Amino acid sequence: MHNLAVFIQKYHYWFLFLFLELLSFILLFRHNGYQSSVWFTSANIVSGTIYEASAAVNQFFSLTELNTQLSQRNVVLEQQVNHLTEQVRVLRGDTLNSKTALPTSVSGMKIITAKVVSNSIDRKDNFITLDKGTAHGVHPDMGVVSGTGVVGIVYKASLNYSIVIPVLSSHSKISCRIANRGYFGYLRWNGGSSRYAYVDDIPRHAHFKLYDKVVTSGYSSVFPEDILIGKILHVYNSPDGLSYRLMIELSTDFGNLRDVCIIDDATIHERLNLLRAAEDSITTRKDN
């Protein structure tokens, strides 16, 4: 306290000067119209600049949440576009594949958004770690997609994290079909570039063309139908010559994967449980 008193006593002339300076400015701007308008304009410019900078900072930190929302919305819109495209084709009288079922409605799906914690693309069997687990409703055998297409299948899940087997794995085998054509096969990845994979077992009588889209078939117990996988780049004969092998450019950029959506579809779980029950029943009969 003594030191404060000494400090004030030593510099009291400066404090008096600052007080009188402030008082003079107040009197000047309050009782003179021109100076008042100049002060008001300058204050508005400064405050506007500060508010603009603050808004830019807030907008930057809100980009993560916005990106998550956009990723989830893209999945829904992709389904809706495919659904409407199929309806238009049927209404136009295109009978090439008029008996193909329409895309699964997205209204019955629960979508769990997640972020990629770790990812690899240069191994034979790659894995993706997500920041959502059983505490968020994530369980094995759930499909994982991004805003641009299929990512993979949940393999294991802990309380707060889950491991995904992506398309970029030798263990991945996803049922798919050529969009609007009906011919289906199985998506496989044999290593190499993360941009390309192959579809095997396309029948020799199939009619399609390059750059046709490849989507999920809906025949598996994981993905609903019509989730985008990629487009056809090249066509090869299978090793046995009985079918085609298609080279696919994947729609998902696995090297730049950040936000994904986990599909929780009650109907898929029902089909999966029924399939497992049937397999267990057949195994039991064989053992007996």
Coordinates of C-alpha atoms in Angstrom, one line a residue:
M1 CA 0.0 0.0 0.0
H2 CA 2.9 2.3 0.8
N3 CA 4.5 1.6 -2.5
L4 CA 1.2 2.5 -4.3
A5 CA 1.0 5.8 -2.5
V6 CA 4.6 6.6 -3.4
F7 CA 3.9 5.7 -7.0
I8 CA 0.8 7.9 -7.2
Q9 CA 2.6 10.8 -5.5
K10 CA 5.5 10.5 -7.9
Y11 CA 3.4 10.5 -11.0
H12 CA 0.4 12.5 -9.9
Y13 CA 1.1 15.2 -12.5
W14 CA 0.8 12.7 -15.3
F15 CA -2.5 11.3 -13.9
L16 CA -3.8 14.9 -13.6
F17 CA -2.8 15.6 -17.2
L18 CA -4.6 12.4 -18.5
F19 CA -7.7 13.3 -16.5
L20 CA -7.8 16.8 -17.9
E21 CA -7.1 15.5 -21.4
L22 CA -10.0 13.1 -21.2
L23 CA -12.3 15.8 -19.8
S24 CA -11.4 18.1 -22.7
F25 CA -12.1 15.5 -25.3
I26 CA -15.5 14.8 -23.7
L27 CA -16.4 18.4 -23.7
L28 CA -15.2 18.9 -27.3
F29 CA -17.1 16.0 -28.8
R30 CA -20.3 16.5 -26.7
H31 CA -20.8 20.2 -27.4
N32 CA -19.5 20.5 -31.0
G33 CA -21.5 18.9 -33.8
Y34 CA -18.7 18.5 -36.4
Q35 CA -16.3 16.8 -33.9
S36 CA -19.1 14.7 -32.6
S37 CA -20.0 13.4 -36.0
V38 CA -16.3 12.6 -36.8
W39 CA -16.0 10.7 -33.5
F40 CA -19.2 8.8 -34.1
T41 CA -18.1 7.8 -37.7
S42 CA -14.6 6.7 -36.5
A43 CA -16.0 4.8 -33.6
N44 CA -18.4 2.9 -36.0
I45 CA -15.6 2.1 -38.3
V46 CA -13.5 0.7 -35.5
S47 CA -16.3 -1.3 -33.9
G48 CA -17.4 -2.6 -37.3
T49 CA -13.9 -3.8 -38.0
I50 CA -13.8 -5.5 -34.7
Y51 CA -17.2 -7.2 -35.2
E52 CA -16.2 -8.3 -38.7
A53 CA -13.0 -9.9 -37.4
S54 CA -15.0 -11.6 -34.6
A55 CA -17.5 -12.9 -37.1
A56 CA -14.7 -14.3 -39.3
V57 CA -13.2 -16.1 -36.4
N58 CA -16.5 -17.6 -35.3
Q59 CA -17.2 -18.6 -38.9
F60 CA -13.9 -20.4 -39.2
F61 CA -14.5 -22.4 -36.0
S62 CA -18.0 -23.3 -37.2
L63 CA -16.7 -24.8 -40.4
T64 CA -16.2 -28.2 -38.8
E65 CA -19.8 -28.5 -37.7
L66 CA -21.0 -27.2 -41.1
N67 CA -18.8 -29.7 -42.9
T68 CA -20.3 -32.5 -40.8
Q69 CA -23.9 -31.3 -41.6
L70 CA -23.0 -31.1 -45.3
S71 CA -21.6 -34.6 -45.4
Q72 CA -24.7 -36.0 -43.8
R73 CA -26.9 -34.0 -46.2
N74 CA -25.0 -35.2 -49.2
V75 CA -25.8 -38.8 -48.3
V76 CA -29.5 -38.0 -48.1
L77 CA -29.5 -36.0 -51.4
E78 CA -27.6 -38.7 -53.3
Q79 CA -30.3 -41.2 -52.3
Q80 CA -33.1 -38.8 -53.3
V81 CA -31.4 -38.1 -56.7
N82 CA -31.1 -41.8 -57.5
H83 CA -34.7 -42.3 -56.5
L84 CA -36.0 -39.5 -58.7
T85 CA -33.8 -40.6 -61.6
E86 CA -35.3 -44.1 -61.4
Q87 CA -38.8 -42.8 -61.2
V88 CA -38.3 -40.6 -64.3
R89 CA -36.8 -43.5 -66.2
V90 CA -39.8 -45.7 -65.4
L91 CA -42.3 -42.9 -66.3
R92 CA -40.7 -42.5 -69.6
G93 CA -41.4 -46.1 -70.4
D94 CA -37.9 -47.4 -70.4
T95 CA -38.5 -51.1 -70.0
L96 CA -34.8 -52.1 -70.0
N97 CA -35.0 -52.9 -66.3
S98 CA -38.5 -51.7 -65.2
K99 CA -38.8 -54.4 -62.6
T100 CA -35.8 -53.2 -60.6
A101 CA -36.8 -52.1 -57.1
L102 CA -36.7 -48.4 -56.3
P103 CA -34.1 -47.1 -53.9
T104 CA -34.5 -47.7 -50.2
S105 CA -36.2 -44.7 -48.6
V106 CA -33.8 -42.7 -46.5
S107 CA -36.6 -41.8 -44.0
G108 CA -36.2 -45.1 -42.3
M109 CA -32.4 -44.7 -41.7
K110 CA -30.7 -43.2 -38.7
I111 CA -27.4 -41.5 -39.7
I112 CA -24.6 -41.2 -37.2
T113 CA -22.0 -38.6 -38.1
A114 CA -18.4 -39.3 -37.2
K115 CA -14.9 -38.0 -37.8
V116 CA -11.9 -39.9 -39.1
V117 CA -9.3 -40.2 -36.3
S118 CA -6.7 -42.3 -38.3
N119 CA -6.6 -43.6 -41.8
S120 CA -4.2 -45.5 -44.1
I121 CA -4.3 -46.0 -47.8
D122 CA -0.9 -47.6 -48.6
R123 CA -1.3 -51.1 -47.1
K124 CA -2.8 -54.3 -48.3
D125 CA -5.3 -54.2 -45.5
N126 CA -6.1 -50.7 -44.5
F127 CA -8.2 -49.6 -41.5
I128 CA -10.0 -46.4 -40.5
T129 CA -10.6 -45.3 -37.0
L130 CA -13.7 -43.2 -36.2
D131 CA -14.5 -41.1 -33.1
K132 CA -17.8 -42.8 -32.5
G133 CA -18.5 -46.1 -30.7
T134 CA -21.2 -48.1 -28.9
A135 CA -22.0 -45.2 -26.7
H136 CA -23.2 -43.4 -29.8
G137 CA -25.1 -46.4 -31.2
V138 CA -22.3 -47.8 -33.4
H139 CA -22.0 -51.5 -33.8
P140 CA -20.2 -54.0 -36.1
D141 CA -21.6 -54.6 -39.6
M142 CA -22.9 -51.1 -40.0
G143 CA -22.2 -49.4 -43.4
V144 CA -20.0 -46.3 -43.5
V145 CA -20.4 -43.7 -46.3
S146 CA -19.1 -40.2 -47.0
G147 CA -20.8 -37.4 -48.8
T148 CA -19.4 -38.7 -52.1
G149 CA -19.9 -42.5 -51.7
V150 CA -19.2 -45.8 -50.0
V151 CA -16.4 -45.9 -47.4
G152 CA -16.5 -49.4 -45.8
I153 CA -18.0 -51.5 -43.0
V154 CA -17.7 -51.2 -39.2
Y155 CA -15.5 -54.1 -38.0
K156 CA -15.2 -53.5 -34.2
A157 CA -16.5 -50.9 -31.9
S158 CA -15.5 -49.8 -28.3
L159 CA -17.3 -47.4 -26.1
N160 CA -16.1 -44.2 -27.9
Y161 CA -14.3 -45.5 -31.1
S162 CA -14.8 -47.9 -34.0
I163 CA -12.7 -49.6 -36.6
V164 CA -13.8 -49.7 -40.2
I165 CA -12.7 -52.1 -42.9
P166 CA -12.7 -49.7 -45.9
V167 CA -13.1 -50.5 -49.6
L168 CA -9.3 -50.4 -49.6
S169 CA -8.8 -53.8 -48.0
S170 CA -8.3 -57.3 -49.3
H171 CA -11.1 -58.4 -46.9
S172 CA -13.6 -56.0 -48.4
K173 CA -16.3 -57.5 -50.6
I174 CA -19.3 -55.3 -51.3
S175 CA -22.2 -56.3 -53.4
C176 CA -22.8 -53.7 -56.1
R177 CA -24.5 -53.2 -59.5
I178 CA -24.3 -51.0 -62.5
A179 CA -26.8 -48.2 -62.0
N180 CA -30.0 -48.4 -64.1
R181 CA -28.8 -51.7 -65.6
G182 CA -29.4 -54.3 -63.0
Y183 CA -26.3 -56.3 -63.5
F184 CA -24.5 -56.9 -60.2
G185 CA -21.1 -58.2 -59.0
Y186 CA -18.7 -57.8 -56.1
L187 CA -16.4 -54.8 -55.4
R188 CA -12.8 -55.8 -54.6
W189 CA -9.5 -54.0 -54.1
N190 CA -6.2 -55.6 -55.0
G191 CA -3.8 -53.0 -53.7
G192 CA -2.2 -50.2 -55.6
S193 CA -3.8 -46.8 -56.1
S194 CA -6.5 -45.7 -53.6
R195 CA -8.5 -44.2 -56.5
Y196 CA -9.3 -47.5 -58.2
A197 CA -11.0 -50.9 -57.5
Y198 CA -12.5 -53.7 -59.5
V199 CA -16.0 -55.2 -59.8
D200 CA -15.9 -59.0 -60.6
D201 CA -18.6 -61.4 -61.8
I202 CA -20.4 -59.1 -64.2
P203 CA -22.2 -61.5 -66.7
R204 CA -21.0 -61.7 -70.3
H205 CA -24.5 -60.8 -71.6
A206 CA -24.6 -57.5 -69.6
H207 CA -25.2 -54.3 -71.5
F208 CA -23.4 -51.2 -70.2
K209 CA -21.0 -48.5 -71.3
L210 CA -17.9 -46.7 -70.0
Y211 CA -18.5 -44.1 -67.3
D212 CA -21.7 -45.8 -66.1
K213 CA -22.1 -45.4 -62.4
V214 CA -21.7 -48.3 -60.0
V215 CA -23.8 -48.3 -56.9
T216 CA -24.6 -50.6 -54.0
S217 CA -27.0 -53.4 -55.0
G218 CA -29.0 -53.6 -51.7
Y219 CA -28.5 -57.4 -51.8
S220 CA -26.0 -57.3 -48.9
S221 CA -26.9 -57.0 -45.2
V222 CA -25.0 -53.8 -44.7
F223 CA -25.7 -51.1 -47.3
P224 CA -29.1 -50.0 -48.7
E225 CA -29.2 -49.8 -52.4
D226 CA -28.0 -47.0 -54.7
I227 CA -25.2 -45.6 -52.6
L228 CA -22.6 -44.4 -55.1
I229 CA -19.4 -46.4 -55.4
G230 CA -17.8 -45.0 -58.6
K231 CA -17.8 -45.1 -62.4
I232 CA -16.6 -47.6 -65.0
L233 CA -13.2 -46.8 -66.6
H234 CA -12.2 -50.0 -68.3
V235 CA -13.6 -53.5 -69.0
Y236 CA -11.6 -56.7 -68.9
N237 CA -12.3 -60.4 -69.3
S238 CA -12.3 -62.5 -66.1
P239 CA -9.5 -65.0 -65.8
D240 CA -11.8 -67.9 -66.7
G241 CA -13.4 -65.9 -69.6
L242 CA -17.0 -66.4 -68.2
S243 CA -17.6 -62.9 -67.0
Y244 CA -16.4 -59.3 -67.1
R245 CA -14.1 -57.5 -64.7
L246 CA -14.7 -53.8 -64.4
M247 CA -12.1 -51.2 -63.4
I248 CA -13.8 -48.6 -61.2
E249 CA -12.7 -45.1 -60.3
L250 CA -13.9 -44.7 -56.7
S251 CA -16.1 -41.7 -55.9
T252 CA -14.6 -41.5 -52.4
D253 CA -11.3 -39.8 -52.0
F254 CA -9.8 -41.9 -49.2
G255 CA -6.7 -39.8 -49.1
N256 CA -8.7 -36.8 -48.0
L257 CA -11.4 -38.4 -45.9
R258 CA -12.5 -36.4 -42.8
D259 CA -16.2 -36.7 -42.2
V260 CA -18.3 -39.8 -42.6
C261 CA -21.8 -41.1 -41.9
I262 CA -22.6 -44.4 -40.3
I263 CA -25.8 -46.0 -41.5
D264 CA -28.0 -47.4 -38.8
D265 CA -30.9 -49.1 -40.6
A266 CA -33.3 -51.2 -38.6
T267 CA -34.3 -53.2 -41.6
I268 CA -30.7 -54.1 -42.4
H269 CA -30.2 -55.3 -38.8
E270 CA -33.4 -57.5 -39.2
R271 CA -32.1 -59.0 -42.4
L272 CA -28.6 -59.6 -40.9
N273 CA -30.0 -61.3 -37.8
L274 CA -32.3 -63.5 -40.0
L275 CA -29.4 -64.5 -42.2
R276 CA -27.2 -65.4 -39.2
A277 CA -30.1 -67.4 -37.8
A278 CA -30.4 -69.3 -41.1
E279 CA -26.7 -70.0 -41.2
D280 CA -26.7 -71.3 -37.6
S281 CA -29.6 -73.5 -38.4
I282 CA -27.9 -75.0 -41.4
T283 CA -24.7 -75.6 -39.4
T284 CA -26.6 -77.3 -36.6
R285 CA -28.4 -79.6 -39.1
K286 CA -25.1 -80.6 -40.7
D287 CA -23.6 -81.4 -37.3
N288 CA -26.5 -83.6 -36.4

